[in-house]
Short mmCIF file of C-alpha atoms in Angstrom, two decimals:
data_model
loop_
_atom_site.label_atom_id
_atom_site.label_comp_id
_atom_site.label_asym_id
_atom_site.label_seq_id
_atom_site.Cartn_x
_atom_site.Cartn_y
_atom_site.Cartn_z
CA MET A 1378 -9.93 65.90 -41.94
CA GLY A 1379 -12.26 63.67 -43.99
CA LYS A 1380 -11.07 60.60 -42.08
CA SER A 1381 -11.65 62.33 -38.72
CA LEU A 1382 -15.17 63.32 -39.73
CA LEU A 1383 -15.87 59.73 -40.80
CA ILE A 1384 -14.69 58.37 -37.44
CA LEU A 1385 -16.80 60.98 -35.62
CA LEU A 1386 -19.85 60.02 -37.69
CA ILE A 1387 -19.34 56.32 -36.95
CA ASN A 1388 -19.05 57.06 -33.20
CA VAL A 1389 -22.26 59.11 -33.28
CA LEU A 1390 -24.08 56.30 -35.08
CA LEU A 1391 -22.78 53.72 -32.61
CA PHE A 1392 -23.80 55.88 -29.64
CA THR A 1393 -27.26 56.42 -31.12
CA SER A 1394 -27.60 52.70 -31.81
CA CYS A 1395 -26.60 51.81 -28.24
CA ASN A 1396 -29.11 54.30 -26.85
CA GLU A 1397 -31.84 52.89 -29.05
CA GLU A 1398 -30.96 49.36 -27.94
CA THR A 1399 -31.09 50.46 -24.28
CA SER A 1400 -34.49 52.03 -24.85
CA LYS A 1401 -35.75 48.83 -26.42
CA ARG A 1402 -34.55 46.80 -23.43
CA GLY A 1403 -35.88 49.13 -20.76
CA ALA A 1404 -39.61 49.12 -20.05
CA ASP A 1405 -41.87 52.15 -20.39
CA SER A 1406 -41.62 54.09 -17.14
CA ASN A 1407 -45.23 55.24 -17.48
CA GLN A 1408 -46.73 51.77 -17.17
CA GLU A 1409 -47.92 50.18 -13.93
CA PHE A 1410 -45.47 47.55 -12.72
CA ASP A 1411 -46.26 44.49 -10.63
CA VAL A 1412 -43.83 45.70 -7.95
CA VAL A 1413 -41.79 48.89 -7.68
CA ILE A 1414 -38.84 49.39 -5.36
CA LEU A 1415 -38.24 53.08 -4.79
CA ASN A 1416 -35.21 55.11 -3.71
CA GLY A 1417 -32.98 52.13 -2.92
CA ARG A 1418 -29.23 51.84 -3.36
CA VAL A 1419 -29.09 49.44 -6.29
CA MET A 1420 -25.88 47.37 -6.35
CA ASP A 1421 -24.90 45.11 -9.24
CA PRO A 1422 -21.72 43.05 -8.68
CA GLU A 1423 -21.24 42.19 -12.35
CA THR A 1424 -21.05 45.79 -13.60
CA ASN A 1425 -20.07 47.40 -10.27
CA PHE A 1426 -23.06 49.72 -10.61
CA ASP A 1427 -23.88 51.43 -7.33
CA GLY A 1428 -26.49 54.18 -7.29
CA ILE A 1429 -29.86 55.35 -6.00
CA ARG A 1430 -32.50 54.11 -8.42
CA ASN A 1431 -36.10 52.97 -8.74
CA VAL A 1432 -36.71 49.40 -9.86
CA GLY A 1433 -39.76 48.15 -11.74
CA VAL A 1434 -40.62 44.44 -11.70
CA ASN A 1435 -42.95 42.77 -14.20
CA ASP A 1436 -43.68 39.11 -14.89
CA GLY A 1437 -40.97 37.93 -12.54
CA LYS A 1438 -38.19 39.99 -14.12
CA ILE A 1439 -36.42 43.28 -13.51
CA ALA A 1440 -38.11 45.35 -16.20
CA LEU A 1441 -36.63 48.77 -15.47
CA ILE A 1442 -33.93 50.43 -13.36
CA THR A 1443 -34.35 54.18 -13.58
CA GLU A 1444 -34.09 57.59 -11.96
CA GLU A 1445 -37.57 58.42 -13.25
CA SER A 1446 -40.70 58.18 -11.12
CA ILE A 1447 -42.54 54.88 -11.51
CA SER A 1448 -45.57 53.25 -9.91
CA GLY A 1449 -46.81 49.73 -9.35
CA LYS A 1450 -49.47 47.49 -7.87
CA GLU A 1451 -47.18 47.01 -4.86
CA THR A 1452 -44.68 49.59 -3.65
CA ILE A 1453 -41.60 49.08 -1.51
CA ASP A 1454 -39.87 52.13 -0.06
CA ALA A 1455 -36.19 51.14 0.01
CA THR A 1456 -34.86 54.47 1.23
CA GLY A 1457 -31.65 53.86 3.19
CA HIS A 1458 -31.51 50.24 2.03
CA VAL A 1459 -29.41 48.27 -0.44
CA VAL A 1460 -31.30 46.61 -3.29
CA ALA A 1461 -29.13 43.58 -4.07
CA PRO A 1462 -29.35 40.41 -6.13
CA GLY A 1463 -31.07 37.65 -4.17
CA PHE A 1464 -28.64 35.67 -2.04
CA ILE A 1465 -27.59 32.30 -3.48
CA ASP A 1466 -26.73 29.55 -1.01
CA GLY A 1467 -24.92 26.85 -2.96
CA HIS A 1468 -24.42 24.61 0.05
CA GLN A 1469 -27.65 23.84 1.88
CA HIS A 1470 -28.34 20.37 3.29
CA CYS A 1471 -31.85 21.00 4.59
CA MET A 1472 -34.43 21.97 1.97
CA GLU A 1473 -37.39 21.23 4.17
CA PRO A 1474 -40.39 23.48 4.92
CA TYR A 1475 -39.47 24.00 8.57
CA MET A 1476 -36.24 25.78 7.47
CA TYR A 1477 -37.65 28.01 4.73
CA ARG A 1478 -38.56 30.96 6.94
CA LEU A 1479 -35.14 31.12 8.57
CA MET A 1480 -33.40 31.11 5.21
CA LEU A 1481 -35.71 33.78 3.79
CA ARG A 1482 -35.14 35.99 6.83
CA ASP A 1483 -31.41 35.66 6.04
CA GLY A 1484 -32.03 37.03 2.54
CA ARG A 1485 -31.63 33.81 0.59
CA THR A 1486 -33.62 33.36 -2.61
CA THR A 1487 -31.92 30.23 -3.99
CA ILE A 1488 -30.78 27.15 -2.07
CA LEU A 1489 -28.67 24.41 -3.68
CA ASP A 1490 -27.09 21.28 -2.26
CA LEU A 1491 -23.87 21.03 -4.26
CA GLU A 1492 -21.74 19.25 -1.65
CA VAL A 1493 -23.74 16.06 -1.02
CA GLY A 1494 -26.71 16.31 -3.39
CA ALA A 1495 -29.44 13.82 -4.29
CA TYR A 1496 -29.35 10.12 -5.11
CA GLY A 1497 -28.87 9.88 -8.89
CA PRO A 1498 -31.70 7.53 -9.93
CA LYS A 1499 -34.15 9.44 -7.67
CA LEU A 1500 -33.08 12.96 -8.63
CA ASP A 1501 -36.10 13.74 -10.80
CA GLU A 1502 -38.41 12.63 -8.01
CA TRP A 1503 -36.56 14.95 -5.61
CA TYR A 1504 -37.41 17.89 -7.85
CA LYS A 1505 -41.03 16.84 -8.33
CA ARG A 1506 -41.60 16.85 -4.56
CA ARG A 1507 -40.87 20.58 -4.43
CA GLU A 1508 -42.83 21.78 -7.45
CA GLY A 1509 -45.19 24.58 -6.41
CA LYS A 1510 -44.38 24.07 -2.72
CA ALA A 1511 -41.24 26.13 -2.13
CA PRO A 1512 -40.87 29.89 -1.56
CA LEU A 1513 -37.21 29.72 -2.65
CA ASN A 1514 -35.53 28.38 -5.78
CA TYR A 1515 -34.02 24.93 -5.25
CA GLY A 1516 -31.58 22.52 -6.85
CA VAL A 1517 -29.13 19.66 -6.25
CA ALA A 1518 -26.03 17.97 -7.54
CA VAL A 1519 -25.76 14.18 -7.86
CA ALA A 1520 -24.59 12.58 -4.61
CA HIS A 1521 -21.43 10.47 -4.78
CA GLU A 1522 -21.81 9.44 -1.15
CA LEU A 1523 -25.40 8.22 -1.52
CA VAL A 1524 -24.64 6.20 -4.64
CA ARG A 1525 -21.74 4.52 -2.84
CA ALA A 1526 -24.12 3.66 0.02
CA ALA A 1527 -26.54 2.10 -2.48
CA VAL A 1528 -23.85 0.09 -4.29
CA LEU A 1529 -21.53 -0.85 -1.42
CA ASP A 1530 -23.97 -1.10 1.51
CA SER A 1531 -27.11 -2.06 -0.48
CA PHE A 1532 -28.81 0.95 1.12
CA ASN A 1533 -32.39 1.31 -0.11
CA GLU A 1534 -34.26 3.10 2.70
CA TRP A 1535 -34.85 6.24 0.65
CA GLU A 1536 -37.12 8.77 2.29
CA TYR A 1537 -35.80 12.20 1.29
CA PHE A 1538 -33.55 11.25 -1.67
CA TYR A 1539 -30.80 13.69 -0.62
CA THR A 1540 -28.53 14.66 2.29
CA MET A 1541 -31.29 14.06 4.83
CA ASP A 1542 -31.08 10.31 4.12
CA ALA A 1543 -27.47 10.33 5.36
CA LEU A 1544 -28.91 10.03 8.87
CA LYS A 1545 -29.58 6.39 7.93
CA SER A 1546 -27.12 5.71 5.13
CA ARG A 1547 -24.12 6.64 7.29
CA VAL A 1548 -24.90 4.05 9.97
CA LYS A 1549 -22.97 1.39 8.00
CA ASP A 1550 -19.47 2.21 6.80
CA GLY A 1551 -19.11 0.53 3.42
CA TRP A 1552 -19.91 3.84 1.67
CA SER A 1553 -16.95 5.35 3.50
CA LYS A 1554 -14.32 2.62 3.80
CA THR A 1555 -14.86 0.10 0.98
CA ARG A 1556 -12.79 0.18 -2.21
CA PRO A 1557 -15.10 -0.88 -5.05
CA ASN A 1558 -14.03 -3.49 -7.56
CA LEU A 1559 -14.28 -2.72 -11.29
CA GLU A 1560 -17.89 -3.90 -11.56
CA GLN A 1561 -18.95 -1.89 -8.50
CA GLY A 1562 -17.03 1.13 -9.75
CA ASN A 1563 -18.86 1.07 -13.06
CA GLU A 1564 -22.19 0.73 -11.25
CA ILE A 1565 -21.33 3.80 -9.14
CA LEU A 1566 -20.59 5.74 -12.32
CA ALA A 1567 -23.78 4.47 -13.99
CA GLN A 1568 -25.95 5.68 -11.10
CA MET A 1569 -24.15 9.02 -11.07
CA ASP A 1570 -24.75 9.27 -14.79
CA ALA A 1571 -28.47 8.66 -14.25
CA GLY A 1572 -28.64 11.74 -12.03
CA LEU A 1573 -26.74 13.88 -14.52
CA ARG A 1574 -29.07 12.81 -17.31
CA GLN A 1575 -32.01 13.81 -15.09
CA GLY A 1576 -30.62 17.34 -14.83
CA GLY A 1577 -28.40 17.26 -11.75
CA ILE A 1578 -26.17 20.32 -11.26
CA GLY A 1579 -22.91 18.40 -11.52
CA ILE A 1580 -21.56 16.01 -8.91
CA GLY A 1581 -21.19 16.44 -5.16
CA SER A 1582 -18.51 14.39 -3.39
CA THR A 1583 -17.82 14.25 0.34
CA VAL A 1584 -14.53 12.43 -0.22
CA GLY A 1585 -13.23 13.88 3.05
CA TYR A 1586 -15.57 11.41 4.77
CA MET A 1587 -14.48 8.55 2.50
CA ARG A 1588 -10.69 8.74 2.57
CA GLU A 1589 -10.11 4.99 2.90
CA GLY A 1590 -12.68 3.92 0.33
CA VAL A 1591 -12.28 6.41 -2.50
CA SER A 1592 -9.20 6.09 -4.69
CA THR A 1593 -7.70 8.88 -6.75
CA ARG A 1594 -8.88 6.95 -9.82
CA GLU A 1595 -12.49 7.10 -8.59
CA ILE A 1596 -12.33 10.88 -8.10
CA TYR A 1597 -10.75 11.32 -11.52
CA GLU A 1598 -13.51 9.28 -13.17
CA LEU A 1599 -16.19 11.30 -11.38
CA GLN A 1600 -14.68 14.53 -12.67
CA LYS A 1601 -14.37 13.05 -16.15
CA LEU A 1602 -18.05 12.12 -16.08
CA ALA A 1603 -19.18 15.54 -14.82
CA GLY A 1604 -16.90 17.21 -17.36
CA ALA A 1605 -18.42 15.21 -20.20
CA TYR A 1606 -21.67 17.04 -19.44
CA GLY A 1607 -19.82 20.35 -18.95
CA ARG A 1608 -20.67 20.36 -15.26
CA GLN A 1609 -18.72 20.81 -12.05
CA ILE A 1610 -17.75 18.62 -9.19
CA GLY A 1611 -18.15 20.13 -5.74
CA MET A 1612 -15.74 18.48 -3.32
CA HIS A 1613 -15.42 18.39 0.43
CA PHE A 1614 -11.89 17.45 -0.45
CA ARG A 1615 -9.87 14.54 0.77
CA GLY A 1616 -7.88 16.23 3.55
CA THR A 1617 -10.71 18.24 5.12
CA PRO A 1618 -10.46 18.83 8.00
CA GLY A 1619 -6.72 18.49 8.35
CA ASN A 1620 -3.51 20.45 8.60
CA ASP A 1621 -2.38 22.94 6.00
CA VAL A 1622 -0.58 20.26 3.97
CA ALA A 1623 -3.45 17.77 3.86
CA GLU A 1624 -5.99 20.50 3.10
CA VAL A 1625 -4.03 21.91 0.18
CA ASN A 1626 -3.08 18.49 -1.19
CA GLY A 1627 -6.76 17.58 -1.21
CA ILE A 1628 -7.72 20.51 -3.39
CA GLN A 1629 -4.67 20.02 -5.60
CA GLU A 1630 -6.07 16.58 -6.44
CA MET A 1631 -9.31 18.16 -7.58
CA LEU A 1632 -7.65 21.04 -9.44
CA ALA A 1633 -5.16 18.80 -11.26
CA ASN A 1634 -8.06 16.73 -12.56
CA ALA A 1635 -9.98 19.88 -13.49
CA ALA A 1636 -7.01 21.15 -15.49
CA ALA A 1637 -6.43 17.84 -17.27
CA LEU A 1638 -10.11 17.42 -18.13
CA GLY A 1639 -11.11 21.05 -18.64
CA ALA A 1640 -13.92 20.47 -16.15
CA PRO A 1641 -15.41 23.00 -13.68
CA ALA A 1642 -14.87 22.48 -9.95
CA ILE A 1643 -15.89 23.95 -6.59
CA ALA A 1644 -13.70 23.92 -3.49
CA ILE A 1645 -16.37 23.35 -0.88
CA HIS A 1646 -15.90 25.27 2.42
CA PHE A 1647 -12.15 25.73 2.14
CA ASN A 1648 -12.17 27.83 5.35
CA ASN A 1649 -9.60 25.55 6.96
CA PRO A 1650 -5.81 25.53 7.47
CA GLY A 1651 -4.04 26.40 4.23
CA TYR A 1652 -6.94 28.54 2.99
CA ASN A 1653 -4.61 31.30 1.79
CA LEU A 1654 -2.78 28.98 -0.62
CA VAL A 1655 -6.06 27.40 -1.75
CA HIS A 1656 -7.36 30.88 -2.59
CA GLU A 1657 -4.21 31.66 -4.55
CA LEU A 1658 -4.49 28.40 -6.51
CA LEU A 1659 -8.08 29.21 -7.44
CA VAL A 1660 -7.22 32.76 -8.51
CA LYS A 1661 -4.28 31.61 -10.64
CA MET A 1662 -6.32 28.90 -12.35
CA ARG A 1663 -9.13 31.34 -13.13
CA GLU A 1664 -6.54 33.68 -14.66
CA ARG A 1665 -5.71 30.83 -17.03
CA GLY A 1666 -9.32 30.34 -18.03
CA PHE A 1667 -10.40 27.48 -15.78
CA ASN A 1668 -13.88 27.63 -14.27
CA VAL A 1669 -12.94 26.84 -10.66
CA TRP A 1670 -14.08 28.63 -7.55
CA GLY A 1671 -14.49 28.19 -3.80
CA GLU A 1672 -16.87 28.94 -0.98
CA ILE A 1673 -16.65 29.63 2.74
CA TYR A 1674 -19.03 30.01 5.65
CA PRO A 1675 -18.20 32.80 8.13
CA TYR A 1676 -17.84 30.70 11.28
CA ALA A 1677 -14.82 29.30 13.10
CA ALA A 1678 -16.65 26.07 14.01
CA GLY A 1679 -18.13 23.51 11.66
CA SER A 1680 -20.77 20.86 12.19
CA THR A 1681 -20.94 17.21 11.26
CA ALA A 1682 -21.98 13.76 12.44
CA LEU A 1683 -20.27 12.27 15.48
CA ASN A 1684 -19.12 9.21 13.50
CA ALA A 1685 -17.26 11.23 10.84
CA VAL A 1686 -14.03 9.41 9.99
CA PHE A 1687 -11.91 12.47 10.68
CA LEU A 1688 -13.21 12.58 14.27
CA GLU A 1689 -11.74 9.17 15.03
CA PRO A 1690 -8.93 9.36 17.64
CA ASP A 1691 -6.17 8.41 15.19
CA VAL A 1692 -6.98 11.42 13.03
CA TRP A 1693 -8.50 14.04 15.33
CA VAL A 1694 -6.28 13.49 18.37
CA LYS A 1695 -3.09 11.71 17.28
CA SER A 1696 -2.62 13.21 13.83
CA LEU A 1697 -4.12 16.69 14.24
CA GLY A 1698 -3.35 17.18 17.93
CA ASN A 1699 -6.87 18.14 19.02
CA LYS A 1700 -8.61 17.41 22.30
CA TYR A 1701 -12.26 16.38 22.26
CA GLU A 1702 -12.83 18.37 25.44
CA GLU A 1703 -11.90 21.60 23.65
CA THR A 1704 -13.11 21.05 20.10
CA VAL A 1705 -16.16 18.74 19.84
CA LYS A 1706 -19.45 19.86 21.37
CA ASP A 1707 -22.93 18.31 21.29
CA VAL A 1708 -25.37 20.51 19.32
CA THR A 1709 -28.36 19.59 21.49
CA THR A 1710 -26.89 19.59 25.01
CA GLY A 1711 -24.03 22.06 24.53
CA GLU A 1712 -21.69 19.69 26.38
CA TRP A 1713 -18.11 18.97 25.32
CA TYR A 1714 -17.27 15.38 24.44
CA THR A 1715 -14.44 13.32 25.85
CA GLN A 1716 -13.03 10.31 24.03
CA LYS A 1717 -15.01 8.08 26.37
CA SER A 1718 -18.32 9.94 26.06
CA ARG A 1719 -17.92 9.98 22.27
CA GLU A 1720 -17.44 6.21 22.22
CA GLU A 1721 -20.55 5.76 24.37
CA MET A 1722 -22.68 8.05 22.19
CA LEU A 1723 -21.49 6.32 19.00
CA LYS A 1724 -23.11 3.11 20.24
CA ARG A 1725 -26.46 4.84 20.74
CA GLU A 1726 -26.59 7.50 18.03
CA PRO A 1727 -23.67 7.34 15.57
CA THR A 1728 -24.88 10.20 13.36
CA ARG A 1729 -25.60 12.63 16.22
CA ALA A 1730 -24.90 16.25 15.28
CA VAL A 1731 -21.87 17.93 16.81
CA LEU A 1732 -20.08 21.29 16.59
CA VAL A 1733 -16.41 21.06 15.65
CA TYR A 1734 -14.18 23.98 16.64
CA LYS A 1735 -11.27 23.97 14.21
CA MET A 1736 -10.19 27.55 13.36
CA PRO A 1737 -9.43 30.80 15.25
CA GLU A 1738 -12.14 33.47 15.12
CA GLU A 1739 -9.84 36.03 13.52
CA ALA A 1740 -9.50 33.82 10.43
CA VAL A 1741 -13.13 34.59 9.49
CA ILE A 1742 -12.18 38.16 8.56
CA GLU A 1743 -9.38 36.89 6.35
CA TRP A 1744 -11.84 34.71 4.42
CA LEU A 1745 -14.18 37.62 3.81
CA LYS A 1746 -11.32 39.64 2.31
CA MET A 1747 -10.84 37.16 -0.55
CA PRO A 1748 -12.34 38.40 -3.86
CA GLY A 1749 -14.08 35.78 -5.97
CA VAL A 1750 -15.11 33.60 -3.03
CA ALA A 1751 -18.77 32.64 -2.59
CA ILE A 1752 -20.79 32.17 0.60
CA GLY A 1753 -22.28 28.74 1.18
CA SER A 1754 -23.94 28.18 4.53
CA ASP A 1755 -23.48 24.42 4.89
CA GLY A 1756 -26.89 24.58 6.59
CA MET A 1757 -27.81 21.46 8.54
CA PRO A 1758 -31.11 19.70 9.25
CA LEU A 1759 -32.80 20.20 12.60
CA ILE A 1760 -32.79 17.17 14.88
CA PRO A 1761 -35.28 15.99 15.93
CA PHE A 1762 -37.52 17.33 13.15
CA THR A 1763 -40.62 15.16 13.64
CA GLY A 1764 -43.69 17.38 13.76
CA LEU A 1765 -41.92 20.54 12.63
CA THR A 1766 -43.75 22.60 10.00
CA ARG A 1767 -43.24 25.80 8.08
CA ASN A 1768 -45.20 27.63 10.77
CA THR A 1769 -43.45 26.22 13.84
CA PRO A 1770 -42.45 29.21 16.02
CA TYR A 1771 -38.73 29.98 15.92
CA GLU A 1772 -38.41 29.48 19.66
CA ASP A 1773 -39.81 25.94 19.39
CA LEU A 1774 -37.23 24.76 16.85
CA PRO A 1775 -34.42 22.49 18.10
CA ASN A 1776 -30.89 23.80 18.08
CA VAL A 1777 -28.57 23.73 15.06
CA HIS A 1778 -25.32 25.38 13.95
CA PRO A 1779 -26.03 29.13 13.55
CA ARG A 1780 -24.81 29.12 9.94
CA SER A 1781 -28.13 27.52 8.99
CA SER A 1782 -29.91 30.74 9.97
CA GLY A 1783 -27.39 33.56 9.83
CA ALA A 1784 -24.53 32.95 7.38
CA PHE A 1785 -25.47 35.72 4.94
CA ALA A 1786 -26.42 38.40 7.46
CA LYS A 1787 -23.19 37.64 9.33
CA THR A 1788 -21.19 38.06 6.13
CA LEU A 1789 -22.66 41.54 5.64
CA ARG A 1790 -22.37 42.59 9.28
CA LEU A 1791 -18.89 41.26 9.94
CA GLY A 1792 -17.56 42.45 6.60
CA GLN A 1793 -18.73 46.00 7.11
CA ASP A 1794 -17.44 46.04 10.69
CA ASN A 1795 -14.00 45.25 9.25
CA ASN A 1796 -14.05 47.72 6.35
CA ILE A 1797 -14.48 45.16 3.58
CA PRO A 1798 -16.07 46.88 0.55
CA LEU A 1799 -19.82 46.38 0.51
CA MET A 1800 -19.78 45.55 -3.21
CA GLN A 1801 -17.43 42.64 -2.51
CA LEU A 1802 -19.77 41.35 0.21
CA VAL A 1803 -22.80 41.64 -2.10
CA SER A 1804 -20.85 39.75 -4.76
CA MET A 1805 -19.96 36.99 -2.29
CA THR A 1806 -23.61 36.48 -1.38
CA SER A 1807 -24.93 36.25 -4.93
CA TYR A 1808 -22.85 36.77 -8.08
CA ASN A 1809 -19.88 34.62 -7.05
CA TYR A 1810 -22.05 31.50 -7.21
CA ALA A 1811 -24.23 32.62 -10.14
CA LYS A 1812 -21.36 33.52 -12.48
CA PRO A 1813 -19.41 30.21 -12.54
CA LEU A 1814 -22.60 28.12 -12.61
CA GLY A 1815 -23.89 30.24 -15.48
CA ASP A 1816 -20.58 29.96 -17.31
CA MET A 1817 -20.91 26.18 -17.36
CA GLY A 1818 -24.28 26.49 -19.10
CA LEU A 1819 -26.79 26.50 -16.24
CA LYS A 1820 -29.31 28.91 -17.76
CA ALA A 1821 -31.12 29.68 -14.49
CA MET A 1822 -27.87 31.12 -13.09
CA GLN A 1823 -27.16 33.24 -16.16
CA VAL A 1824 -30.14 35.43 -15.22
CA ARG A 1825 -29.63 35.55 -11.45
CA GLY A 1826 -27.07 37.12 -9.14
CA ARG A 1827 -27.32 40.45 -10.95
CA MET A 1828 -29.33 43.67 -10.61
CA GLN A 1829 -29.85 44.40 -14.29
CA GLU A 1830 -32.80 44.92 -16.60
CA GLY A 1831 -33.96 41.62 -18.06
CA MET A 1832 -32.67 39.52 -15.16
CA VAL A 1833 -34.91 37.39 -12.95
CA ALA A 1834 -36.27 39.46 -10.05
CA ASP A 1835 -34.68 37.54 -7.20
CA ILE A 1836 -33.97 40.54 -4.98
CA THR A 1837 -32.83 40.99 -1.38
CA ILE A 1838 -33.29 44.38 0.30
CA PHE A 1839 -31.25 45.01 3.44
CA SER A 1840 -30.18 47.83 5.71
CA PRO A 1841 -26.36 48.06 5.66
CA GLU A 1842 -26.42 49.66 9.13
CA ASN A 1843 -28.89 47.28 10.75
CA VAL A 1844 -28.39 43.89 9.09
CA LYS A 1845 -27.54 41.40 11.81
CA ASP A 1846 -27.25 37.67 12.38
CA ASN A 1847 -28.85 36.75 15.69
CA ALA A 1848 -28.32 32.99 15.66
CA THR A 1849 -25.71 31.70 18.13
CA TYR A 1850 -24.17 28.33 18.92
CA ALA A 1851 -26.48 28.12 21.92
CA LYS A 1852 -29.59 29.07 19.91
CA GLY A 1853 -29.01 28.53 16.23
CA THR A 1854 -32.56 29.13 15.03
CA THR A 1855 -32.94 32.81 15.83
CA PRO A 1856 -33.76 34.68 12.58
CA SER A 1857 -31.59 37.43 11.09
CA THR A 1858 -32.82 41.03 11.15
CA GLY A 1859 -32.29 44.08 8.97
CA ILE A 1860 -33.50 42.33 5.80
CA PRO A 1861 -37.09 43.61 5.53
CA TYR A 1862 -37.89 42.54 1.95
CA VAL A 1863 -37.11 39.55 -0.22
CA LEU A 1864 -38.48 38.82 -3.70
CA VAL A 1865 -38.29 35.48 -5.46
CA ASN A 1866 -39.12 35.43 -9.16
CA GLY A 1867 -40.75 38.82 -8.74
CA VAL A 1868 -42.99 37.76 -5.85
CA ILE A 1869 -42.63 39.31 -2.40
CA VAL A 1870 -41.89 36.49 0.04
CA VAL A 1871 -40.68 38.64 2.97
CA LYS A 1872 -42.55 41.88 3.66
CA ASP A 1873 -41.72 44.20 6.55
CA SER A 1874 -39.51 41.40 7.95
CA LYS A 1875 -42.42 38.94 8.01
CA VAL A 1876 -42.40 35.83 5.86
CA MET A 1877 -45.47 35.53 3.69
CA PRO A 1878 -47.96 32.65 4.31
CA ASP A 1879 -47.09 29.15 3.20
CA THR A 1880 -49.43 29.49 0.23
CA VAL A 1881 -46.90 31.86 -1.41
CA ASN A 1882 -44.50 29.56 -3.27
CA PRO A 1883 -42.79 31.20 -6.25
CA GLY A 1884 -39.63 29.06 -6.00
CA GLN A 1885 -38.44 27.47 -9.25
CA PRO A 1886 -36.25 24.41 -9.92
CA ILE A 1887 -32.61 25.12 -10.72
CA ARG A 1888 -31.41 22.28 -12.94
CA PHE A 1889 -30.23 21.30 -16.37
CA GLU A 1890 -32.68 20.06 -18.95
CA PRO A 1891 -32.93 16.25 -18.75
CA VAL A 1892 -31.27 14.36 -21.59
CA GLU A 1893 -31.76 10.83 -22.89
CA GLU A 1894 -28.29 10.11 -24.22
CA SER A 1895 -25.65 8.98 -21.75
CA LYS A 1896 -22.12 10.37 -21.92
CA LEU A 1897 -20.70 7.68 -19.66
CA VAL A 1898 -17.82 5.57 -20.93
CA PRO A 1899 -17.51 2.62 -18.50
CA LEU A 1900 -14.08 1.74 -17.18
CA ASP A 1901 -12.42 -1.04 -19.18
CA ILE A 1902 -8.83 -2.15 -18.59
CA GLU A 1903 -8.15 -3.27 -22.15
CA SER A 1904 -9.49 -0.04 -23.63
CA TRP A 1905 -7.39 1.99 -21.22
CA GLU A 1906 -4.23 0.04 -22.14
CA ASN A 1907 -4.90 0.52 -25.84
CA GLU A 1908 -5.17 4.27 -25.33
CA PHE A 1909 -2.34 4.89 -22.89
CA TYR A 1910 0.21 2.11 -23.44
CA ALA A 1911 2.57 1.99 -26.40
CA VAL A 1912 2.38 -1.37 -28.17
CA PRO A 1913 5.82 -2.52 -29.44
CA ASP A 1914 6.23 -3.42 -33.11
CA ASP A 1915 8.18 -6.46 -34.37
CA PHE A 1916 10.50 -6.16 -37.37
CA GLY A 1917 7.63 -6.92 -39.71
CA GLY A 1918 5.58 -4.03 -38.35
CA VAL A 1919 2.99 -6.23 -36.63
CA GLY A 1920 1.83 -5.07 -33.20
CA LEU A 1921 2.76 -7.33 -30.28
CA LYS A 1922 0.87 -7.73 -27.01
#
């Protein structure tokens, strides 16, 4: 009896302590908050909390989630709406002012370019250009492709310092088809290392565009370098797009390296043939403690440049069995290409944007059923973009793939239409990118992607019944609807479905703290042999070479 009483007493003390700790964390409900969100359905993917609550925001953070009445300087009535963590787009190639409004209308609060990224030595300058000028949070990985262009093509026409410069850097093909020698390989690694030391969010590699030029050794060394900093590689892997064998083999290359090195990795847009096995591989590796994950965009067609190596006849037609007339369409004109018209356009505009139809529509639903998968839009720049501003009317914007404008609203709409649990969809749009990035030490992602007290108040409020993507392949810049409010760092940036003026810029940089000390170990043949080759001994015990 005495032992039972002791256990009961300990439980009471623990319960009281937990309640006291909760009270200390939660803000005073009687104070005036900066913003209050009332009567919304608060959904938190990390804890699976789902309930009607009031939310108080102070100093850019979620200060209180409560059933009590609260008041604030600004009040949002969220009755009938979901109050969700702000949507995190880990795969956005166009972080320019003319695209901000479309992304905000789609509920996004953070945009990251983790597939291509920014040129390593210029990465810090890329961040400085956006300080105090962005309504969304922003960040980049270090771009493998752009460093290869600098080293192998002597490219130096930097204007944007990230994906946008590919419009020029992809004109030559050394970045794609040249195998570097040892000296060039070490220079590639050194420039990648410069970007990591400046705070880059890991490495982005479009090896699927560089199949001839990038060896398995080069990919391994990139992952070793990223892993030395505890950061991920995001790969458009070697076989993408391809058949189910090439696709899976490409990700197995990345995952084998990740397992050997203990390094994080992202399977970029694995919504291609073989996706079911790729998903299983990722799940099984996570079960064994590896920080690996994947993303999809909810569209059957992709978009790329006309001169992509996988669109060459030997690959696209002969190997994969496609017909240009049925699968490759011009973004601007809406016309299908033939092999002849493609060859003619390549002479005039090799990097012209095209739509690539590569999967059946019904596959999209299968992708949305996969727990643990994140949404990344793969948003593309508008072309031509000369003269476009943050205030350019939507109807005056040139065409682009609809994923740039509607990927997140489409995820919510299509998922609900097909009875996918809403909590899973909310997780896909936010937590599934925040969690793995936070686990690798990115502090900004440890406090985002969650609706919890103490977290950063990046919040997206949407109507589950009315949320809708309106962008189409014919008009890809039509904004989403049913997302009336968006907060970034506690500041309202979308109010009553209207984006706030371009003077409202609460977006913050998402990056690692810069470091001085390099973790790069240059490639050296003799050092490698000493580590991995056994050196025979003679009878006297002296090593022979």
